[in-house]
XYZ file of C-alpha atoms in Angstrom:
379
model
C 101.801 -1.307 65.396
C 105.395 -0.304 64.821
C 106.077 -3.649 63.195
C 103.032 -3.347 60.974
C 100.915 -6.102 62.588
C 97.453 -4.838 61.824
C 95.704 -7.618 63.772
C 97.373 -6.721 67.047
C 94.861 -5.902 69.846
C 95.430 -4.261 73.158
C 94.487 -6.195 76.303
C 93.043 -2.959 77.771
C 89.309 -2.434 77.633
C 89.615 1.302 77.219
C 92.305 4.037 76.900
C 92.688 4.599 80.668
C 93.121 0.880 81.359
C 95.666 0.686 78.524
C 97.588 3.607 80.025
C 97.883 2.234 83.551
C 98.664 -1.289 82.277
C 101.492 0.124 80.227
C 102.760 2.186 83.140
C 102.454 -0.769 85.497
C 104.488 -2.954 83.153
C 107.242 -0.438 82.920
C 107.375 0.516 86.629
C 107.097 -3.061 87.858
C 110.187 -3.998 85.792
C 112.110 -1.113 87.303
C 110.846 -2.097 90.766
C 111.930 -5.662 90.314
C 115.441 -4.552 89.267
C 115.779 -2.277 92.274
C 114.576 -4.889 94.773
C 116.748 -7.652 93.432
C 119.699 -5.220 93.098
C 119.368 -4.406 96.807
C 119.148 -8.077 97.708
C 122.244 -8.880 95.609
C 124.221 -6.096 97.288
C 123.111 -7.266 100.723
C 124.116 -10.869 100.028
C 127.397 -9.878 98.331
C 128.397 -7.849 101.395
C 128.496 -11.109 103.401
C 129.108 -13.781 100.752
C 130.698 -12.293 97.676
C 130.581 -15.489 95.600
C 126.859 -16.030 96.342
C 126.215 -12.441 95.299
C 128.107 -12.873 92.056
C 126.093 -16.009 91.268
C 122.836 -14.225 91.938
C 123.921 -11.301 89.706
C 124.810 -13.773 86.934
C 121.388 -15.476 87.147
C 119.597 -12.101 87.052
C 121.716 -10.926 84.072
C 120.794 -14.110 82.190
C 117.132 -13.948 83.150
C 116.563 -10.233 82.488
C 119.167 -9.579 79.806
C 120.408 -12.527 77.712
C 117.245 -14.736 77.569
C 114.821 -11.826 76.697
C 117.252 -10.673 74.013
C 117.514 -14.122 72.546
C 113.742 -14.544 72.640
C 113.262 -11.190 70.897
C 115.758 -12.071 68.120
C 114.026 -15.440 67.658
C 110.678 -13.619 67.483
C 111.948 -11.327 64.763
C 113.458 -14.128 62.743
C 110.806 -16.916 62.998
C 107.477 -15.529 64.259
C 104.625 -16.241 61.793
C 102.981 -12.960 62.861
C 105.792 -11.106 61.109
C 105.835 -13.182 57.926
C 104.588 -10.268 55.797
C 106.221 -7.368 57.691
C 109.579 -8.929 58.775
C 111.776 -6.481 56.909
C 109.869 -3.588 58.396
C 110.124 -5.069 61.910
C 113.915 -5.515 61.564
C 114.312 -2.000 60.241
C 112.286 -0.530 63.130
C 114.297 -2.632 65.593
C 117.683 -1.503 64.221
C 116.490 2.071 64.037
C 115.266 2.004 67.685
C 118.454 0.325 68.880
C 120.604 2.928 66.997
C 118.607 5.838 68.472
C 118.943 4.376 72.000
C 122.713 3.847 71.455
C 123.025 7.386 70.140
C 120.985 8.796 73.049
C 122.835 7.003 75.875
C 126.356 6.492 74.477
C 126.933 9.525 72.270
C 124.746 12.497 73.257
C 126.340 14.364 76.219
C 124.087 14.966 79.241
C 124.560 17.335 82.189
C 126.874 15.886 84.764
C 126.723 17.107 88.344
C 127.592 15.903 91.812
C 126.361 17.126 95.200
C 128.007 17.196 98.577
C 126.274 17.768 101.943
C 127.565 20.470 104.286
C 126.804 23.154 106.801
C 127.034 26.936 106.895
C 129.789 28.271 109.112
C 130.707 31.830 110.058
C 134.229 32.453 108.712
C 135.139 33.901 112.114
C 133.803 31.850 115.000
C 135.247 30.638 118.300
C 134.081 27.577 120.228
C 133.646 28.275 123.935
C 134.460 25.643 126.569
C 135.058 25.673 130.290
C 138.510 25.311 131.764
C 137.202 24.086 135.123
C 134.485 21.446 135.816
C 131.442 22.603 137.703
C 127.677 22.828 137.913
C 126.084 25.340 135.589
C 124.197 27.709 137.920
C 123.491 30.853 135.960
C 123.239 32.043 132.326
C 124.776 35.523 132.290
C 124.371 36.049 128.557
C 121.271 34.610 126.780
C 121.498 32.984 123.448
C 121.904 35.527 120.608
C 123.499 38.264 122.818
C 126.141 40.496 121.259
C 129.231 40.253 123.462
C 132.634 41.924 123.804
C 135.955 40.404 124.881
C 135.689 39.788 128.643
C 131.875 39.704 128.752
C 130.640 37.016 131.223
C 128.609 34.296 129.593
C 127.988 31.543 132.154
C 128.608 30.949 135.828
C 129.493 27.576 137.279
C 130.015 26.394 140.847
C 132.382 23.797 142.216
C 132.079 23.183 146.023
C 135.001 20.776 146.014
C 137.228 23.535 144.541
C 136.162 25.889 147.351
C 137.062 23.273 149.970
C 140.464 22.727 148.335
C 141.134 26.470 148.389
C 140.168 26.689 152.046
C 142.404 23.678 152.891
C 145.438 25.004 151.122
C 144.883 28.502 152.584
C 144.884 26.996 156.064
C 148.033 25.021 155.350
C 149.644 28.153 153.969
C 148.779 30.153 157.129
C 150.214 27.295 159.189
C 153.522 27.327 157.253
C 153.800 31.088 157.509
C 153.399 30.889 161.303
C 156.052 28.121 161.441
C 158.386 30.181 159.247
C 158.110 33.171 161.572
C 159.129 30.982 164.446
C 162.114 29.653 162.505
C 163.547 33.031 161.363
C 166.184 32.753 164.056
C 167.494 29.693 162.254
C 167.441 31.181 158.763
C 170.203 28.966 157.311
C 169.303 25.597 158.805
C 167.723 22.722 156.919
C 164.265 23.152 158.564
C 163.994 26.725 157.298
C 164.971 25.744 153.777
C 162.386 22.955 153.778
C 159.669 25.236 155.044
C 160.491 27.723 152.336
C 160.191 25.111 149.584
C 156.911 23.823 150.962
C 155.670 27.417 151.195
C 156.461 28.061 147.548
C 154.743 24.820 146.541
C 151.582 25.734 148.434
C 151.520 29.252 147.018
C 151.720 27.843 143.477
C 148.959 25.319 144.140
C 146.772 27.955 145.716
C 147.358 30.278 142.788
C 146.311 27.590 140.321
C 143.209 26.846 142.337
C 142.220 30.506 142.486
C 142.702 30.770 138.735
C 140.419 27.763 138.303
C 137.882 29.397 140.611
C 137.943 32.592 138.554
C 137.483 30.495 135.319
C 134.191 29.219 136.731
C 132.759 32.405 135.263
C 133.110 31.703 131.513
C 133.887 34.828 129.566
C 134.022 35.794 125.943
C 137.455 36.099 124.308
C 136.230 37.616 120.996
C 133.699 40.108 119.785
C 130.576 38.659 118.176
C 127.262 37.000 118.785
C 127.003 34.435 121.599
C 125.211 31.334 120.271
C 124.309 28.678 122.878
C 120.952 27.116 122.045
C 121.451 24.267 124.543
C 122.408 26.383 127.540
C 118.923 26.219 129.087
C 118.997 22.412 128.999
C 122.430 22.375 130.649
C 121.306 24.603 133.509
C 121.779 22.789 136.823
C 123.859 19.958 135.309
C 127.472 19.070 135.941
C 129.730 20.197 133.083
C 133.054 18.443 132.644
C 136.167 20.360 131.743
C 136.408 21.189 128.042
C 132.716 20.619 127.304
C 131.397 22.627 124.328
C 129.100 25.346 125.719
C 128.501 27.409 122.608
C 130.184 29.524 119.973
C 130.940 33.186 119.442
C 130.531 34.042 115.794
C 130.737 36.988 113.535
C 127.907 37.354 111.058
C 129.963 39.484 108.640
C 130.780 36.585 106.278
C 129.823 32.903 105.902
C 131.298 29.913 104.214
C 129.859 26.482 103.400
C 131.817 23.528 104.761
C 131.007 20.492 102.525
C 131.856 16.809 102.929
C 132.961 15.140 99.687
C 133.170 11.409 99.337
C 136.297 9.726 97.897
C 134.457 8.848 94.690
C 133.307 12.402 94.059
C 136.676 13.853 95.047
C 138.206 12.311 91.938
C 136.472 15.012 89.852
C 138.069 17.652 92.022
C 141.511 16.089 91.724
C 141.118 15.780 87.920
C 139.934 19.380 87.532
C 136.695 18.423 85.758
C 134.668 21.246 87.363
C 133.027 23.489 84.751
C 130.735 26.425 85.492
C 129.830 27.921 88.853
C 128.958 26.004 91.993
C 125.881 26.797 94.023
C 124.565 26.019 97.498
C 121.009 25.072 98.359
C 120.037 25.041 102.053
C 117.356 22.932 103.644
C 114.105 24.856 103.673
C 115.429 27.285 101.089
C 115.836 24.929 98.077
C 114.218 27.402 95.693
C 116.838 30.063 96.454
C 120.307 28.874 95.442
C 123.235 30.778 96.982
C 126.034 31.634 94.556
C 129.557 30.529 95.486
C 132.217 33.174 95.100
C 135.166 30.802 95.490
C 135.916 27.409 96.925
C 138.958 25.711 98.476
C 139.453 21.967 98.218
C 141.414 20.496 101.193
C 143.449 17.584 99.732
C 143.640 15.702 103.023
C 141.412 12.928 104.331
C 139.271 13.650 107.345
C 137.337 11.352 109.672
C 135.415 13.924 111.809
C 132.400 15.725 110.439
C 132.195 19.463 110.820
C 128.719 19.042 112.267
C 126.792 16.062 113.594
C 123.792 17.229 111.465
C 125.535 15.683 108.430
C 125.662 12.167 109.936
C 123.137 9.353 110.112
C 122.495 9.829 113.778
C 121.106 13.294 113.188
C 119.270 12.422 109.969
C 122.102 13.298 107.566
C 123.357 11.258 104.641
C 126.973 10.545 105.765
C 127.517 7.114 107.362
C 128.922 7.471 110.879
C 130.198 5.004 113.437
C 127.578 3.697 115.865
C 130.165 3.535 118.625
C 130.718 7.373 118.609
C 127.994 9.053 120.634
C 128.890 12.445 119.260
C 127.867 11.373 115.701
C 131.027 12.922 114.201
C 133.186 9.846 113.474
C 132.631 8.710 109.902
C 132.783 5.159 108.644
C 134.994 6.135 105.672
C 137.449 9.009 105.281
C 136.265 12.020 103.303
C 137.590 15.274 101.798
C 136.446 18.742 102.678
C 135.515 21.826 100.661
C 135.257 25.343 101.989
C 133.076 27.517 99.708
C 132.820 31.199 100.235
C 129.240 32.569 100.040
C 128.339 35.932 98.606
C 127.584 38.382 101.468
C 124.651 39.822 99.541
C 122.946 36.440 99.497
C 123.458 35.464 103.122
C 121.128 37.867 104.834
C 118.825 35.018 105.905
C 121.532 32.485 106.603
C 122.597 31.344 110.065
C 125.522 29.427 111.476
C 125.005 25.624 111.492
C 122.356 25.506 108.752
C 122.745 22.423 106.606
C 122.338 21.915 102.870
C 124.114 20.841 99.749
C 126.624 22.260 97.349
C 126.344 21.310 93.709
C 129.171 21.307 91.182
C 128.709 21.150 87.418
C 131.098 18.840 85.590
C 131.843 18.376 81.937
C 128.890 16.874 80.096
C 129.199 13.159 79.362
C 126.919 10.470 77.865
C 124.760 8.648 80.379
C 126.478 5.245 79.823
C 129.831 6.703 80.752
C 128.366 8.285 83.917
C 126.546 5.065 84.886
C 129.586 2.948 84.162
C 131.789 5.137 86.372
C 129.294 4.960 89.285
C 129.103 1.196 88.944
C 132.907 0.880 89.041
C 133.094 3.154 92.044
C 130.392 1.118 93.843
C 132.211 -2.177 93.217
C 135.575 -0.711 94.189
C 134.192 0.877 97.396
C 132.219 -2.129 98.616
C 134.181 -5.116 97.289
C 137.589 -3.682 96.203
C 137.011 -5.041 92.722
């Protein structure tokens, strides 16, 4: 109809059939491109030359050949014998409008980075002595003060060692009393050194025994959601047992890929950033300020951001903690407004969104394609 062919007829029997046939034609083309694009990337990851050949065939089949057929249709089709000038004018106008829309008109440009909410003041609690967790002295969510007992562990082997060294110490003290007459001889000096060594070992063991009662070192809220599951299990030294956090202020710790970090290095950020948390997407949290850490990291701030926990950051399958990333990343600390964090809790995941300078869509797509090729194939 645009070309002025009055005798053109729709293959649809009615308007609804015409509508879904048109939609199917458009969506099936997009689906075909996505499927073949995924196959090409999969093959190119293993055989780069085969992937390039497949990409060249698809480019010819879906780009060059349809374009040649369309130009031939415009130039030689008998159906356009009377309306050929109009068809060419419509084609040039449509092409110019598309070029103007995609290559000239600036569109909003944003990028997102996953992250987690962290209390600005928090302390990770770990045990200094291995033992079996026997009692939870402070339930999850309890307000604690410095020195408040949190957990109690037991270590029978440590008790046996203390009893053994105490007996050896008593024995040496008895021997020393018998050797007081010979204060200056070699045997007395040797006993004195052994006595000092045993006293130091016994003192260290007693300190380890005292540390079986894990206590708070800061004021705040004790958060240990997994403590009930650990009850009765053996806890190795240095195992994370929970955190003590202050709910006065929060920040958002975001993970930025190397491609997106180029915008931060170039200073292309325009406008204010905002944070949207999972389950609260309709309520964006304003960001007061943010700090970009210009160093590469390989450990996630939370396992919730990695693939093993359902996040979007690729992590190593060899790391059971789910924190070791496949590729290095950069980190952003964004301060959240206290007035907007009344319903926010430590460890909640979400995304931070930055607004960049507006650019035409072709420039944005071209940059993403170059970054994809550079990241996957170093091209």
